[in-house]
Every structure is written in C-alpha cells, then in structure tokens.
XYZ file of C-alpha atoms in Angstrom:
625
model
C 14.085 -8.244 28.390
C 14.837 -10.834 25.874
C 15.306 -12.995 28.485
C 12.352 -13.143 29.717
C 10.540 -13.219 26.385
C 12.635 -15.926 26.454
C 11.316 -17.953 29.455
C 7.871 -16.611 28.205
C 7.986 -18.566 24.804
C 9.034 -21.547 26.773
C 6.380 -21.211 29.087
C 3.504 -20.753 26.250
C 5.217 -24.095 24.657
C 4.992 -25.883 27.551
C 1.320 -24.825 27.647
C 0.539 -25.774 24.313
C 2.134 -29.031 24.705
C -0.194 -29.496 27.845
C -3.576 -28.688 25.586
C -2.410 -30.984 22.536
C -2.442 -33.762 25.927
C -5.619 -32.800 27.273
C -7.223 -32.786 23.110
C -5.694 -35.792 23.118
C -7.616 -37.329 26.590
C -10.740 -35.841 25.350
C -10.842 -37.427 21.743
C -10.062 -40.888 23.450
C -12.852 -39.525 25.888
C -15.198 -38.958 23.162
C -14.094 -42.317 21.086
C -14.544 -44.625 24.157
C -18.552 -42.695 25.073
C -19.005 -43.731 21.399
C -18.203 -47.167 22.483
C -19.598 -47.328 24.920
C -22.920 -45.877 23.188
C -22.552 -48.183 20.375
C -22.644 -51.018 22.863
C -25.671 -49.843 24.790
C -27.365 -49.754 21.189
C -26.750 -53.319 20.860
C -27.550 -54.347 24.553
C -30.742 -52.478 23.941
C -31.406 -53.982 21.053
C -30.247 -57.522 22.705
C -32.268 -56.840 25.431
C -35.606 -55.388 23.706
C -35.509 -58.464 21.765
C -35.013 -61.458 24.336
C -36.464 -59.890 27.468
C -39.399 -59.766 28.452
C -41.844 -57.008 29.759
C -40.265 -56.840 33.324
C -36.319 -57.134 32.106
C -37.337 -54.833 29.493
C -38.150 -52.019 32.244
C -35.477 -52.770 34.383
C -33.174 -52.634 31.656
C -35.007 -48.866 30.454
C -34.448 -47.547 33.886
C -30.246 -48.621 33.320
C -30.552 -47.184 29.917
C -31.972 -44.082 31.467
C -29.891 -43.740 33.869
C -27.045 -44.246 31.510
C -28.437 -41.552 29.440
C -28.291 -39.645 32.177
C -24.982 -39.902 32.671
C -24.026 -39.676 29.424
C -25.572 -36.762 28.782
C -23.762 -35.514 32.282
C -20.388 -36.350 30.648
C -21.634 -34.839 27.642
C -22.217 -31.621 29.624
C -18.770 -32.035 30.969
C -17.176 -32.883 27.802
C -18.937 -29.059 26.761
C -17.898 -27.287 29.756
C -13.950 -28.459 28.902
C -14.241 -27.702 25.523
C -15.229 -24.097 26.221
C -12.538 -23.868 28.921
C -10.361 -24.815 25.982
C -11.260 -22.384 23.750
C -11.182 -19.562 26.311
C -7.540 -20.885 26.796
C -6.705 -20.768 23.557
C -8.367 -17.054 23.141
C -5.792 -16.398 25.651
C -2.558 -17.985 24.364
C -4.120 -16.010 20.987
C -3.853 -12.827 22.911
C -0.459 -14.208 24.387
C 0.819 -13.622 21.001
C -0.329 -10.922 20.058
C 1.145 -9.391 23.091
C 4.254 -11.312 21.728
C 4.244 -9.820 18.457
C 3.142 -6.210 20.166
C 6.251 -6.773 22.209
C 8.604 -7.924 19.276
C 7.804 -4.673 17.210
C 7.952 -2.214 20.448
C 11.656 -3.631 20.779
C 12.095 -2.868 17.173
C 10.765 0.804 17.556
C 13.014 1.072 20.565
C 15.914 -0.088 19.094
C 15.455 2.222 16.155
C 14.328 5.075 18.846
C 17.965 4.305 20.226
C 19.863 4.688 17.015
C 17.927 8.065 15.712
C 18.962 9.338 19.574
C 22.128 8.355 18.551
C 22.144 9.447 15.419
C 20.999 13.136 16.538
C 23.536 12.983 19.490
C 26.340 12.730 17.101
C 25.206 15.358 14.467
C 24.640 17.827 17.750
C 28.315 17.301 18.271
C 29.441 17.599 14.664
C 26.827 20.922 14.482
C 29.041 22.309 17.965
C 31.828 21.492 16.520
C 30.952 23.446 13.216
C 29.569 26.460 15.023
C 32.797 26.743 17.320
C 35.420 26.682 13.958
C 32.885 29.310 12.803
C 33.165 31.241 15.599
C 36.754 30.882 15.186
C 36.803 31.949 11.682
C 34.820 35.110 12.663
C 37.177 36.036 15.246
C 39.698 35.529 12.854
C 38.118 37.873 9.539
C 37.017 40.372 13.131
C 40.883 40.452 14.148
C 41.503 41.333 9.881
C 38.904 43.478 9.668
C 40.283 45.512 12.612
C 44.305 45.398 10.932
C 42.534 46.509 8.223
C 41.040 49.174 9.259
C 43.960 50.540 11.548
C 46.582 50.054 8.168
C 44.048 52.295 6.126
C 43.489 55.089 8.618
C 47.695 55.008 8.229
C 47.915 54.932 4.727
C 45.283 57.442 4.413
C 47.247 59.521 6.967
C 50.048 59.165 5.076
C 48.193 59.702 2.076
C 47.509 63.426 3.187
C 50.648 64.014 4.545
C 52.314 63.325 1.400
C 50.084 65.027 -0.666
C 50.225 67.988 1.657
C 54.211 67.897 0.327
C 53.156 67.398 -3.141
C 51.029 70.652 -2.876
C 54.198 72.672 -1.008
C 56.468 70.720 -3.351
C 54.326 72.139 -6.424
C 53.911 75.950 -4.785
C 57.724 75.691 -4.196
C 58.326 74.383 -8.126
C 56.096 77.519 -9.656
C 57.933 80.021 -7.596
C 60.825 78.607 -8.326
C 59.785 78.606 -12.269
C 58.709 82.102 -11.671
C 61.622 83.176 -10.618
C 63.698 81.637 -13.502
C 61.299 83.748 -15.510
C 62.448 86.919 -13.697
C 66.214 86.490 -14.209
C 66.011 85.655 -17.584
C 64.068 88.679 -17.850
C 66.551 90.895 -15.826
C 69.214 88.739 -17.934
C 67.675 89.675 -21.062
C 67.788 93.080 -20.159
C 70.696 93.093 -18.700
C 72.338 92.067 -21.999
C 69.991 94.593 -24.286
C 71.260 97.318 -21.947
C 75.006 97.222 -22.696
C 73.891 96.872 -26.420
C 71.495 100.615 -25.851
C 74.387 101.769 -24.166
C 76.889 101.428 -26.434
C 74.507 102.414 -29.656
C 73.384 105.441 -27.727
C 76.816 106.374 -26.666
C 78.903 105.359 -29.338
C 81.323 103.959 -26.967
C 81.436 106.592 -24.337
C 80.254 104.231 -21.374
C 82.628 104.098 -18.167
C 84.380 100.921 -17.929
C 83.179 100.981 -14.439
C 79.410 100.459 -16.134
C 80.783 97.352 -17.684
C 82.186 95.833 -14.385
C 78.857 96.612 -12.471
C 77.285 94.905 -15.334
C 79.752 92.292 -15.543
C 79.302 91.404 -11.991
C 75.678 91.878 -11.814
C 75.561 89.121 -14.617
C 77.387 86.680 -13.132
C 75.826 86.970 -9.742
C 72.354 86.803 -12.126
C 73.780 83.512 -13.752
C 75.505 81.947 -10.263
C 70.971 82.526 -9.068
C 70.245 81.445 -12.443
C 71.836 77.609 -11.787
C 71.473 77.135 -8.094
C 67.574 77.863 -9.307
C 68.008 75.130 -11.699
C 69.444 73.184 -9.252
C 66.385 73.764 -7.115
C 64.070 72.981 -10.113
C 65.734 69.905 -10.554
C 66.236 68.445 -7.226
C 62.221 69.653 -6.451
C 61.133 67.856 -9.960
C 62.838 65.189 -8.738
C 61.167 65.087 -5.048
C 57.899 65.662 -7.110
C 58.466 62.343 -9.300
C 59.475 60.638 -5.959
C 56.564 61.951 -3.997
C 54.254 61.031 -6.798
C 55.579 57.189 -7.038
C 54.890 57.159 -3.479
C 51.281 58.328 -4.286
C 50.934 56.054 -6.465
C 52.294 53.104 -4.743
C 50.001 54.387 -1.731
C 47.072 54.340 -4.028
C 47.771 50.977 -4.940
C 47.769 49.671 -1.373
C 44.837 51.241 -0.790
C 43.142 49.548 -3.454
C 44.149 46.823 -2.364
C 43.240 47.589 1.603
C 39.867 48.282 -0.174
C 39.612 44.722 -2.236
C 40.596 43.031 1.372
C 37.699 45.190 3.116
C 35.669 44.139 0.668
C 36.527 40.216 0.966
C 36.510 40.375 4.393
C 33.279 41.676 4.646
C 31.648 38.960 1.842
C 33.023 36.759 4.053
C 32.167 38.425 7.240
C 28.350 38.096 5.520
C 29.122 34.810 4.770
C 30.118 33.629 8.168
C 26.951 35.382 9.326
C 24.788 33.416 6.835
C 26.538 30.037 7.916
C 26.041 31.522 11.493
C 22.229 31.467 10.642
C 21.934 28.167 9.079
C 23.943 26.486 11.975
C 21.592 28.205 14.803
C 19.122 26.699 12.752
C 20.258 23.508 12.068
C 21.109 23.816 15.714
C 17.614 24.785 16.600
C 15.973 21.647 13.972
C 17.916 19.327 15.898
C 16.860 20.555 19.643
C 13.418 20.209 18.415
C 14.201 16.459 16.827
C 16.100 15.533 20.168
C 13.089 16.811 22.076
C 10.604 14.806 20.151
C 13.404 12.222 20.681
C 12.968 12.024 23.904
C 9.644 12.561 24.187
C 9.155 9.086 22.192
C 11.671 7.779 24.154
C 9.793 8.513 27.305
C 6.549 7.445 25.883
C 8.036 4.293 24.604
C 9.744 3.843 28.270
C 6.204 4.223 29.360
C 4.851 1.500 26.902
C 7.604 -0.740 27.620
C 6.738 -0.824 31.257
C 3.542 -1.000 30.325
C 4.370 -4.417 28.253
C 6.397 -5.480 30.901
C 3.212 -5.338 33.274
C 0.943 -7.465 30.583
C 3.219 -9.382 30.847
C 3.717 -10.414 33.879
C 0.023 -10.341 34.280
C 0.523 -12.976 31.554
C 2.654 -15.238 33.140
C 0.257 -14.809 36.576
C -2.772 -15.602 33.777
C -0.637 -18.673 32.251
C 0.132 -20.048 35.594
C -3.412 -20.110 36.421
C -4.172 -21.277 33.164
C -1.933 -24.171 34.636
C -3.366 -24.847 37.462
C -6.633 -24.848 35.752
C -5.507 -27.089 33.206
C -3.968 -29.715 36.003
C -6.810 -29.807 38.076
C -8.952 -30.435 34.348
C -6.511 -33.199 34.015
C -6.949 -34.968 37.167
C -10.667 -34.389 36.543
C -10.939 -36.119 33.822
C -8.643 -38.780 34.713
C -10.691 -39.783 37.316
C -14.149 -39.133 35.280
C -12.202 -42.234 32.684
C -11.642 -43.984 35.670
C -15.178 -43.965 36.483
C -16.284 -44.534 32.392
C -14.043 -47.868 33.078
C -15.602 -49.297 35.401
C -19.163 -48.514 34.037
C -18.119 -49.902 30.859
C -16.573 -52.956 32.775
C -19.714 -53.393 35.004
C -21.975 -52.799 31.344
C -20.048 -55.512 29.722
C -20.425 -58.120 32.305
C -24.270 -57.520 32.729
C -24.556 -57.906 28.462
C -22.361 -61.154 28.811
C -24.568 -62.226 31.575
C -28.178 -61.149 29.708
C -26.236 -63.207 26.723
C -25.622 -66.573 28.411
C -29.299 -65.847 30.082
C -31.173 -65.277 27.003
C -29.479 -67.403 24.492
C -31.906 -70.345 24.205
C -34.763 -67.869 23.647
C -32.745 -66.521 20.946
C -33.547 -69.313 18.544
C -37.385 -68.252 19.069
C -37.002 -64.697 18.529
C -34.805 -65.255 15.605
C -37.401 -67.362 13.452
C -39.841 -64.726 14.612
C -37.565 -61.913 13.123
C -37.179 -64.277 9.799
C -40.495 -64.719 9.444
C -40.872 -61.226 10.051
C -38.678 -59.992 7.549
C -40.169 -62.222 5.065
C -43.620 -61.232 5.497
C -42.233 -57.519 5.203
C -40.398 -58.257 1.641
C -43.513 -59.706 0.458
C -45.053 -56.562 1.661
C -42.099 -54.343 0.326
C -42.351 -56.452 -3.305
C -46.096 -55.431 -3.145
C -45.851 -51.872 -2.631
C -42.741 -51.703 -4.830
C -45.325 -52.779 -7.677
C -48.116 -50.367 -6.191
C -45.572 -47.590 -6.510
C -44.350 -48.128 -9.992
C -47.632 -48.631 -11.310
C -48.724 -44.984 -9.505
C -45.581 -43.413 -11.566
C -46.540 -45.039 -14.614
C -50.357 -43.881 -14.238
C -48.603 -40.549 -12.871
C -46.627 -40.211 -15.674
C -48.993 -40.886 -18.375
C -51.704 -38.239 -17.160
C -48.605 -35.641 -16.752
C -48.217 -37.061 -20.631
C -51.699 -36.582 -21.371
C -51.842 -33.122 -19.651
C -48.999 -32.020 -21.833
C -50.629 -33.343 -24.732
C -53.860 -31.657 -24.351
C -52.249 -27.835 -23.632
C -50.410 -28.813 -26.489
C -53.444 -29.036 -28.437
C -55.008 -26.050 -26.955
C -52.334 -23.608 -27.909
C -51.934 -25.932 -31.434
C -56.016 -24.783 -32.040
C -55.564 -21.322 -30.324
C -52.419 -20.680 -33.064
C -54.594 -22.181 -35.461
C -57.704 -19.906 -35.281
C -55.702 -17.228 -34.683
C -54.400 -17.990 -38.194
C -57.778 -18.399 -39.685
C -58.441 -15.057 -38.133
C -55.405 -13.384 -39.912
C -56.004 -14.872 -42.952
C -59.839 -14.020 -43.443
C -58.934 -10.263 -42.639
C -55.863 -10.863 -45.199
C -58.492 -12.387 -47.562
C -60.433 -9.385 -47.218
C -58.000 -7.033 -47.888
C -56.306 -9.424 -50.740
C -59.846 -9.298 -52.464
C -59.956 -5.388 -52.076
C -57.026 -4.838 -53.667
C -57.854 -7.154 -55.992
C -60.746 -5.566 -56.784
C -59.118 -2.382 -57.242
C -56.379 -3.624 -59.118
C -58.731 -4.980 -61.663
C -60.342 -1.484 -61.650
C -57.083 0.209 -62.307
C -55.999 -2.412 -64.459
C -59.232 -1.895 -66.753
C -58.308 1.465 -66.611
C -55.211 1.409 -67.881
C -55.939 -1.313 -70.668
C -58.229 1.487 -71.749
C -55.937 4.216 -71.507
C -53.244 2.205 -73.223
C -56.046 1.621 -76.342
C -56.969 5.188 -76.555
C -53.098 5.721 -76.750
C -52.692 2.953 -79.759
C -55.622 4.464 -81.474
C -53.892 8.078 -81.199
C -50.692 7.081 -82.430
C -52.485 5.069 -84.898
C -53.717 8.368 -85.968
C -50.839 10.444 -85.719
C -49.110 7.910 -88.090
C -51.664 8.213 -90.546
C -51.663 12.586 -90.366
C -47.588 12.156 -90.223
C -47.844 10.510 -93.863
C -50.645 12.683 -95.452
C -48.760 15.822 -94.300
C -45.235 14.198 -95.992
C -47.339 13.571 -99.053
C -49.042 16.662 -99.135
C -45.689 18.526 -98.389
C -43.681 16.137 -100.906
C -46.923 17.556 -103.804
C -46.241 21.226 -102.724
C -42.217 21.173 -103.417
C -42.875 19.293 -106.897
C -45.655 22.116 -107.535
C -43.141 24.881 -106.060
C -40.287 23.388 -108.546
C -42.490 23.562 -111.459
C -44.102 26.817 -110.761
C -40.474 28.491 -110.186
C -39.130 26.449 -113.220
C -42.127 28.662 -115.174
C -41.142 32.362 -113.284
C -37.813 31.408 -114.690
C -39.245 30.670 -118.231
C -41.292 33.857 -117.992
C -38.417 35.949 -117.087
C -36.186 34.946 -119.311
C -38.343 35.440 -122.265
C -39.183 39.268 -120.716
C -35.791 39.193 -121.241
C -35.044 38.577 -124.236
C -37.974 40.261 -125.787
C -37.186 43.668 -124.060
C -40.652 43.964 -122.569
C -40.503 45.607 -118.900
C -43.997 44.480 -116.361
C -45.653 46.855 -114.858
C -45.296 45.855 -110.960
C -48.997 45.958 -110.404
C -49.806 43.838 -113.436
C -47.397 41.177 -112.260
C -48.641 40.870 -108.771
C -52.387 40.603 -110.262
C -50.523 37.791 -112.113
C -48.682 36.124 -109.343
C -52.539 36.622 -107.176
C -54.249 34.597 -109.861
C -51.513 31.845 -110.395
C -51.758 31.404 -106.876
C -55.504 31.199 -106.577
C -55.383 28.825 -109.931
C -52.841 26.375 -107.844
C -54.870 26.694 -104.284
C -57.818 25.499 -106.952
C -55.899 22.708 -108.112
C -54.236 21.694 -104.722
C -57.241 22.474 -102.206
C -57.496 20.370 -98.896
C -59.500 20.802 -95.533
C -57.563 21.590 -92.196
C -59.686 19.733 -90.372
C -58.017 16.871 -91.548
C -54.377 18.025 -89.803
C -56.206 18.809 -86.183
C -54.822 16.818 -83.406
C -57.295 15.249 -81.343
C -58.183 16.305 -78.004
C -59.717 13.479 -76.430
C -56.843 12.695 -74.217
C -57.114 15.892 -71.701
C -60.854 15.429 -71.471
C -60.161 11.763 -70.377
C -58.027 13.088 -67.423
C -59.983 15.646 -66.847
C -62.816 12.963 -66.003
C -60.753 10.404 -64.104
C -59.978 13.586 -61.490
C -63.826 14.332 -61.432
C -64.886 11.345 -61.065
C -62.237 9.442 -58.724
C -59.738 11.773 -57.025
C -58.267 8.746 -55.532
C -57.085 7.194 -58.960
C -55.668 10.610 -59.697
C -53.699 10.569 -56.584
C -52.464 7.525 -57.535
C -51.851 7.983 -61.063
C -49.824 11.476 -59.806
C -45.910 10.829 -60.303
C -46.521 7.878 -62.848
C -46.011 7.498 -66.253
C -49.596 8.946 -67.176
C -48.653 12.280 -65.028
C -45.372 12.795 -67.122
C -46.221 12.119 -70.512
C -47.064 14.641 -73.017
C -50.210 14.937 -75.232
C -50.577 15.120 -78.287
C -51.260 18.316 -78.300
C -47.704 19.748 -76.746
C -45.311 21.975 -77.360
C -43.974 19.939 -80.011
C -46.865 19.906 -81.876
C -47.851 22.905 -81.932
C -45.249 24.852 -83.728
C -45.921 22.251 -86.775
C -49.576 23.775 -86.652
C -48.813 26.903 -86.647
C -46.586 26.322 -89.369
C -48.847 24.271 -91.532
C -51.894 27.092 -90.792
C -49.351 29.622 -92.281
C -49.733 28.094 -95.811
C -52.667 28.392 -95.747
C -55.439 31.447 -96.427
C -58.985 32.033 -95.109
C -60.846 30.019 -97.308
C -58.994 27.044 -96.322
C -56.629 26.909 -99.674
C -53.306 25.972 -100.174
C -50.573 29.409 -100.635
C -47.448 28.593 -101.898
C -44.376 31.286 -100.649
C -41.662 30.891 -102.254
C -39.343 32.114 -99.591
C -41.017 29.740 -96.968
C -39.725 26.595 -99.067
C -36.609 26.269 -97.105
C -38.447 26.647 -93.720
C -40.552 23.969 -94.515
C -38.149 21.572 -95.380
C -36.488 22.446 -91.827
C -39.951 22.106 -90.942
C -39.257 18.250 -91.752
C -36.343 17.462 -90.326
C -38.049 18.960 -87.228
C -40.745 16.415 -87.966
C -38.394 13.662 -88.149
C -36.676 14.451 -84.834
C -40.074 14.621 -83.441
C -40.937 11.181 -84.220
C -37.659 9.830 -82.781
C -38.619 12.009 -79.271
C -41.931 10.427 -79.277
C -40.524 6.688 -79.707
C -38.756 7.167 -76.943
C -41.409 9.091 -74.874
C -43.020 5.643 -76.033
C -40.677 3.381 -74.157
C -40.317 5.264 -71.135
C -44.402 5.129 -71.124
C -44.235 1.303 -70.933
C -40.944 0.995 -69.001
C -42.563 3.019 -66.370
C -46.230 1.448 -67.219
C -44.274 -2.594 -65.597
C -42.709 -0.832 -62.946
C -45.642 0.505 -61.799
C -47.697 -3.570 -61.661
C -44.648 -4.409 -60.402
C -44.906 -2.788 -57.687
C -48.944 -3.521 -57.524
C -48.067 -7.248 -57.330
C -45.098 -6.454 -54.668
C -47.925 -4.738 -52.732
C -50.344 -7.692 -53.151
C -47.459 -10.152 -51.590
C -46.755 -7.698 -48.454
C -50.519 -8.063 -47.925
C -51.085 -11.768 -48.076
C -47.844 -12.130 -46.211
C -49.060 -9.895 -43.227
C-alpha cells in the first residue's frame, strides 16, 4: 500500500511539473500575442497615417483578419485555461483522496493495535478465569474434607458423650452405693455398741466374728468402690478433655466452613465479573471486527479511487501532451505570422518613408493648432469655475442671509411677546409694590403709635405706684396712731373710708380708656385686599404679611385686660393694693413684649427683600425666555 502511494505521489509530481511547463508556454504565449498586438497597433497606426484610401482597406481587411485570429487564439488560450483548471480541480481532489487515504491508514493501524490490544486481554481474561476455576475446585475439594472431618468429629462427638452419660450413670451408682455401705457400716458399728449396752456383755463371741467379718467384707466393697470412683472420675476428666478438645476442632471446622464459603462467594463474585469482563470484551472484539471489516471495505474502496486515479492522471497525461504539441505547433504558426507581419511593416516602412516628412508637418501643425485650441478652452474652463464658484459663493451667501433674517425676526418675535409680558409684570409689580409701600406706612404709623401708648401707660403706671406708696405710707400713719390711741374702727366705717379715699384719688388721677385702645385698622385693610383682589391675597398667602401678628394679638390683649381691671365703670382710676405686684410683673411682661415685637420687626423686613428678590429673579427668567 505505501508503495503505491508511493508511485502515486511521484506520479502527481510529475504532473505538476508538466502544468508549471505548459503555464509556462502559455504566459510566453500570452507575452508574445501582446507583441505581437502592440506591433499591429503601431503598423496600424503607421499605416493609417502614410497610406492612402486603398492601402488603408487592404491593410483593414489584414487587421481584420488578424483580429480574427487573434481572437481565435484568444478562444484557444480560454479553452486551455479551463482545461487547466479542471486539471487542477482534479489533482485538488487527488489530494484529498491522498489525505483521505493517509488518515484511513492511520485508523487502520490503530484498528490493528486495539484488535491487538483486546486479543491479548482475552487471553489474560482466559487465563484468569481458568486459575479461578482452579481455585474453586480447590476451596470445592476443602469444602468437601470439611464436611466429611465434621460429620466424624460430630460422630465422635456423640459417641463420646454417649460414654460421658454411661460414665456419669455409672459414677452416681457408684456414689450411691458408697452411701449404702457407709450406712450399713454405720450401723454395723452402732449395733455392736446396742448390743453390748443392752446386754451388758452377754453377746456370743460368735456375734462378734459374724460382725467382724461382715465389716471387713463391707470395707474390702467399701475401697474397690473407691477404686471405681476414682478410676471412673478419672475416665470422666479424660472423656471431658476429649470433649473439649473435640469442641475446639469443631470450632475450628466451623471458622474453616465459614472461610471457605466467603471465599467460595468470593470466587463466585470474581466468577461474575470475569464472565463479564469476558462478555465486554466479546462485544468490543465484535465491534472490532466489525470496523475492521468496514474499514477492509473502505480500504478497497480507496484502493479502487485510486486506481481510477491513476487511469484519470494518465489521461490527464495524454491530454496534457497532446495540449502540448497543440500549442507548440499553434507558436509555430504565431512565428511565422509575426515573421511574415514584420516583413510587410519593414516593407510599408521603406515604401512610405518619403511621405512621412508630409504627414509629419501635417501632424505638427496639427498638434499646434490643437494646443492653441487646448490653451483656449483651458481659459474657457477656468473662467466657468471661477463664475461657478462665485454664484455657489453667492448662493451660500444669500441662504445665509435668509436664515440670518429668519433668526432675526424670530427674535423680534420673542422679544415683543417678552416685552409684553416684561411690561405686565411690571405693571403688577408696581401695583404690588404701591401696595406694600402703603402697607409698610400704615405699619410705621402703628408702631409710631404704639410707642407713644407704650410711654403714656409707663407714665401713667410710674404716677399710680408713687400715689400707691403715698397712700399706703398714710394707712400706715393711720394705723399706727389707732394704735397708739386705743381707738378700735368699726369695719363698716373704715370701708366707707377706704370707698371715699378711693373715689377722692380716681378724682384726682382720672383718664379716658379710649386713649389705651389699640387700633384696628390693620384687619380691615386685609380684609379689603381679599375683597377686592383675591389674586394679591393669594400671593401675599405664606409671606411676611400672612405671618405677622396685629396689633391686636394675643400679646396685647392680656395687657388690656389688665389695664381695664384698674379701672371702674365710670372710667376712673382704682387703686388695689394687692394688685401692685401684678402690675409691676405686668411690666416686665411689657418689656419682653417690646423685645418680641423688634424682632417680629426684622423678620417682617428680612422676609419683606426676600420676597422683591425673588420678584426681580422672576422679572430676569422672563426677559431671558
């Protein structure tokens, strides 16, 4: 096989080397047709110049016939360029099959060594599965010993425990009796004793003897019974070593049984696995071969393509030689036209040179007529572009301008309506701002006003604690006189008293309330901004003139009250004297007041900027938009 892949590469080579030749052929092919074309240009030209009408048809009908042929070789040329590409589509193919062929050897190869490969773990699997079978005879064969040895030892088992039984019966008759001569001893040695208390001696001597000898044939049983006990304890001890020596080995026998069958399990497990390890590697063998069959089948296919390869190569050949001798002949031919085309141009030279003097003053004068002409409309032309390029300029220019004006009145546009609304506002600011001057006058006036109260009432309160100290520097007087005269008032007496001093000083320190009322102007005024202009007041809502307290509040109100309690019906001043200290907290109160309102002050005017600040802030959005 590699062999002939082999003489197959050579062969391709060989056919490569013969298309590089016939490229070769065919580019000199091509670069001598250009010659030759070249030339024909110039004997055309030659010959459209210097001959005349009749030479000039003659010499078209060549031409044309040249053409002809040219374009015949051209056709040619066409025809063995797609030969050569259909040749090289099959040399392409060539290799493929090449390459197909190089990786199917590969496969098979590997094929060969996984066959291989299986073959020899087969064998080592047989070989496994026979020592296994081996083995398993082996623990069968052990099992079986087994077996036999403990149906002995259990044989002998019961036979010797069938002795130990006897051996035991034997032993308790045997104590038994021992029991019954020591009895009959027993009495046998109380009776002489009876005999000889109940008779005082008169027993027969013959008595005695009988006894005597009854005794000692009682004590000859008595040992050869011991004897018997002894040796049969002794048989017992024996019998029962041999028990438990028997016991022992069949513990053992059962330990063995019991390893033998583990390992009788075992070799069954192992006997598993190998029949189906054996089994895995049928099935891979089969496959095996199957792909070793179908690869078989492939490689004889290859081996066909192959062939039909080499019978497409050497046709390829032939093709290629009889190309070759083609086109050897078809230069041939291209010689000799070129030859014969050359020798009519050096004849048409000699022929027309002294007419080439003529047609060559013609062409100059010609050419210089045509680069006056060229100069001419090389001035027309730039003189287009510039006009071309200064109406393109103008053009520019002018939508320039158009969307310069349409910006600009759209601007005018924006601004008018911004006017507009700028003068609006405007207007309204000026009303608000009027409004607020106002406002802020009526304030000034009120806490003109509240100035001017805030002193009278410290005066007037300042008169009523130096009338207070005097009048209670006179109770004291009074009383301390009652005192030391002895003379007790009546109660009703002295409170007609007190009544009339107090009257007397309400005479002497009399002034109107209506002089302490707080005005009420400031309510009404808000009261007519939110009839008249709900905007304003929607406005105004939140600001400094929604927040601030009037004058009449709750701070102001408690100093009323307090002042109106000093005070009777008729509008005159009465003096308590218990109420002096309340007043004078009354005071402080008054003084804290005026701090609170300071600052109520401030916070008025703080909030009064922020508010045209943000008026003028609104103005700028405005214009800006």
């Amino acid at each position: 096989m590699q062999h002939n892949t082999g003489q197959f590469e050579e062969e391709l080579k060989m056919t490569k080397e013969q298309l590089d030749m016939t490229q070769e052929e065919r580019d000199r092919a091509c670069d001598e047709l250009r010659e030759m074309k070249i030339v024909a240009q110039e004997a055309n030209m030659n010959l459209s110049e210097r001959l005349s009408s009749l030479m000039v048809e003659e010499a078209n009908a060549e031409i044309n016939t040249v053409k002809e042929f040219l374009s015949n070789s051209k056709k040619e040329l066409n025809m063995k360029e797609e030969n050569i590409e259909s040749l090289k589509f099959e040399l392409d193919k060539a290799k493929q099959f090449e390459v197909i062929l190089a990786e199917r050897d590969v496969s098979f190869d590997r094929l060969k060594e996984e066959f291989s490969n299986l073959k020899a773990s087969e064998a080592r699997a047989m070989g496994l599965l026979f020592e296994s079978k081996k083995r398993i005879q082996e623990l069968e064969d052990e099992i079986g010993r087994g077996n036999l040895s403990k149906t002995k030892m259990i044989d002998s088992v019961v036979s010797q425990t069938k002795q130990l039984e006897q051996t035991k019966i034997e032993l308790e008759e045997s104590k038994l009796e021992v029991v019954c001569l020591h009895e009959k001893i027993a009495k046998l040695k109380v009776s002489p004793r009876e005999c000889k208390r109940d008779l005082g001696g008169a027993c027969n001597h013959e008595d005695l003897d009988s006894t005597k000898e009854a005794f000692e044939s009682l004590s000859s049983e008595l040992q050869l019974m011991k004897e018997n006990l002894a040796r049969s304890q002794d048989s017992e001890k024996v019998a029962s070593s041999k028990a438990k020596s028997l016991i022992e080995e069949m513990n053992l026998l059962k330990s063995e049984l019991t390893l033998a069958i583990e390992a009788e399990e075992k070799s069954k497990k192992a006997m598993d696995d190998l029949a189906l390890a054996i089994k895995e590697v049928a099935t891979e063998a089969k496959q095996v071969k199957e792909k070793l069959g179908s690869t078989e089948l492939e490689l004889e296919h290859v081996k066909q393509e192959a062939e039909q390869l080499k019978v497409m190569v050497r046709s390829t050949e032939e093709r290629y030689q009889k190309l070759l001798d083609e086109a050897k002949k078809e230069n041939e031919q291209y010689k000799n036209t070129v030859e014969r085309l050359r020798l009519e141009a050096e004849e048409s030279l000699l022929a027309w040179n002294d007419k080439e003097i003529e047609f060559v003053n013609c062409i100059r004068r010609a050419e210089d007529d045509r680069t006056v002409a060229q100069e001419e409309n090389t001035r027309l032309i730039e003189s287009l572009k510039a006009t071309e390029n200064t109406i393109t300029a103008s053009r520019e220019e002018n939508f320039k301008l158009r969307d310069i004006l349409k910006q600009a009145l759209n601007e005018a546009n924006v601004a008018k309506e911004a006017a507009a609304i700028a003068r609006e506002e405007n207007s309204q600011l000026k009303d608000s701002h009027a409004e607020k001057d106002e406002a802020l006058d009526f304030l000034a006036r009120e806490n003109e006003r509240l100035r001017i109260n805030e002193a009278a009432a410290q005066q007037s309160i300042k008169e009523l604690k130096w009338l207070l100290s005097v009048a209670s520097a006179k109770e004291e007087s009074k009383t301390e006189e009652g005192k030391e005269h002895g003379v007790i008032f009546k109660p009703a007496s002295s409170t007609a008293e007190k009544i009339e001093d107090r009257k007397n000083l309400n005479k002497a320190f009399s002034f109107d309330l209506s002089e302490l009322k707080f005005p009420i102007e400031l309510e009404d005024v808000n009261e007519k901004v939110v009839d008249e202009d709900p905007v304003k007041a929607e406005a105004l809502k939140g600001s400094i003139f929604d927040t601030v307290d009037s004058p009449m509040s709750e701070p102001h109100t408690p100093l009323h009250r307090r002042v109106s309690s000093l005070f009777t019906d008729d509008g005159e001043i009465i003096i308590h004297s218990e109420d002096l200290d309340h007043l004078e907290g009354a005071h402080l109160d008054d003084a804290e007041h005026d701090r609170n309102s300071q600052r109520k002050r401030k916070a008025l005017l703080y909030r009064f900027g922020d508010l045209l600040k943000r008026k003028n802030l609104h103005k700028k959005e405005a214009s800006v938009e």
